Amino acid sequence: MAEAGNRETLPTDVLIVGAGPSGLAAAIRLKQRHPDIAVTVVEKAAEIGGHILSGAVMDPVGLDALIPDWRLKGAPVGPDVTRDTYHYLTQSGDFAFPHALVPPQMRTRGGIIVSLGDLVRWLGEQAAELGVDIFPMTAAVDVLRSGDGPVRGIITGDLGLDASGNPKPGHAAGIALEAKYTLIAEGARGSLAKQIIGDFALDSTASPQKFGLGIKEVWEIPAERHELGRVDHYLGFPLDNQTGGGGFAYHAQDNKLYLGLVVHLDYADPTLSPFGEFQRFKTHPSIARLLDGATRISYGARSLTAGGLQAIPDLAFEGGGLIGCAAGFMNAPRLKAIHNAILSGIGAADAVGDAISAGRMHDRIADLGHHILSTGIEKELLGVRNLKPLWGRFGTLAGAFLGGIDMWCQSILRVSPFGTLRWTTTDSAKLKPLSAVTPRQYPRPDGKTTFDRSASVFLANLAHDEDQPVHLRLKDPTIPVKENLPRYGEPAPLYCPAGVYEMTEEGGAPVFRIHAANCVHCKTCDIKDPARNITWVPPEGGSGPNYSGM
């Protein structure tokens, strides 16, 4: 937390950190209901949508509630889902689950394949037309707060600092943006959300948040293998029974295939590489045949929340609230979050708008959580609340089976045989020592279907000035070599999907290196480091990936 000091201070009524679906939905809803309220959105990417990555099959219920005539207004969505199949993969086999056995909670009526980056760019245009002020290339690096007082806004990052933190030519100091209420919409594991949750003890009654790492590629595949609107979700190979997650393949427009793998970050093997597992996923016959003669266009990675209902913190703090994946509204079993992000923005906007209309500011809006969860989010997450903990306790096969029973019981009998399952362990604490596992070996990439990190990160269109402060901070620089290396083999180079971390030698001694310019802002390191030694903070505004069509 910080005071404004000598910084320039700009006032607004409502400040929203993050121009994703939740932040832009909140901005639009506020202006729809309260045109006179000043709304400001800050976004760290160089342009709206530049850091957004999602599968994505969207449940349209959120967009229907926000902009009912979105189709007439030309929202850039892809095809309607024509077929949605769940598969279990073995090393070479592919077993499709009969659709009748899939619990209702796992189905998406009226689903649409979308590029979330394209959609939020359009939402940004809708917000701007309503009078919302949107500032890209603006990183929120701290909250504006006096001591234990309420949040009164944010501090933006300096532009033009060298690697030592000294001003370079063209340096521009960050400013203070002061607001009556501040909504945090940074997405999963946002730096301000992490700080606020800790400072206000918002998670004191919640289970620790669970996370996954989603890795996605966009391919252009031959027309004869493309089935517009087809959606496939995969369990099993390449992940073992004790490692949660699964793959997806969505047939989008223009012969595009959205291909990806989500690995739950509570995995135990320190030699596991989510990036390596994704490469293995593409070698399965069911996937490899799609990619024969195809061209890879884009690559990206992003963490996502997976804890569900039990891990949602208190949403309101003095001076604002948490929305979207910063709070954790992802329906992980269904692999859907866009609609809940939008709905959370709507609910928060209604609560904040009413508070301002009543002449309030900087206080805790006690009914903010009710406004958000009553949009349908709580009801949806209640029905799938036990699948992730069952999966974690019993593995993929038994966990999915028990989770299916649980969901069918809730659907038919309106009661769960398991009640509500909770947990106390964070993802970072789940790793076994290196001595307890057989190290995994990953084959060399073939450069056609499978690739290395450097060739992949190139497609993320990274833009980091090498001469800027490192945004991946070590609380203790000795821990990677002194503690993580002997105990875990230092897993950072493996869990990072972008080649940021490297173990090398100098003079015969191990050295831990950080290549911050490779960072795609997935924040896996901030989540999975077993020593909790790495903290991700926003780099200079505009830095990072510049995703297109993701």
Tab-separated table of C-alpha atoms in Angstrom, residues 20 28 51 59 67 101 123 199 213 216 227 237 299 340 349 356 406 456 467 479 481 490 503 544:
chain	number	residue	atom	x	y	z
A	20	GLY	CA	-11.097	-8.046	-19.183
A	28	ILE	CA	-20.656	-0.760	-19.173
A	51	HIS	CA	-3.003	-10.049	-22.453
A	59	ASP	CA	-21.987	-19.473	-22.240
A	67	ILE	CA	-26.004	-6.239	-23.878
A	101	LEU	CA	-24.182	-39.711	-18.920
A	123	LEU	CA	-16.549	-4.614	-25.190
A	199	ASP	CA	-4.265	-7.007	3.965
A	213	LEU	CA	-2.139	-23.443	-15.906
A	216	LYS	CA	-3.172	-22.704	-25.724
A	227	GLU	CA	-15.744	-29.324	-38.323
A	237	PHE	CA	-3.412	-38.813	-21.494
A	299	TYR	CA	0.864	-19.555	-28.530
A	340	ASN	CA	-19.492	-15.517	-14.636
A	349	ALA	CA	-21.724	-2.293	-10.801
A	356	ILE	CA	-22.590	6.313	-4.957
A	406	ASP	CA	-22.337	-36.000	-6.771
A	456	SER	CA	6.546	-20.977	-28.850
A	467	ASP	CA	16.588	-2.570	-19.609
A	479	ILE	CA	16.648	-19.985	-1.864
A	481	VAL	CA	20.036	-22.859	-5.127
A	490	GLU	CA	14.434	-26.365	-8.589
A	503	MET	CA	19.509	-23.305	-13.786
A	544	GLY	CA	4.359	-8.566	-22.044
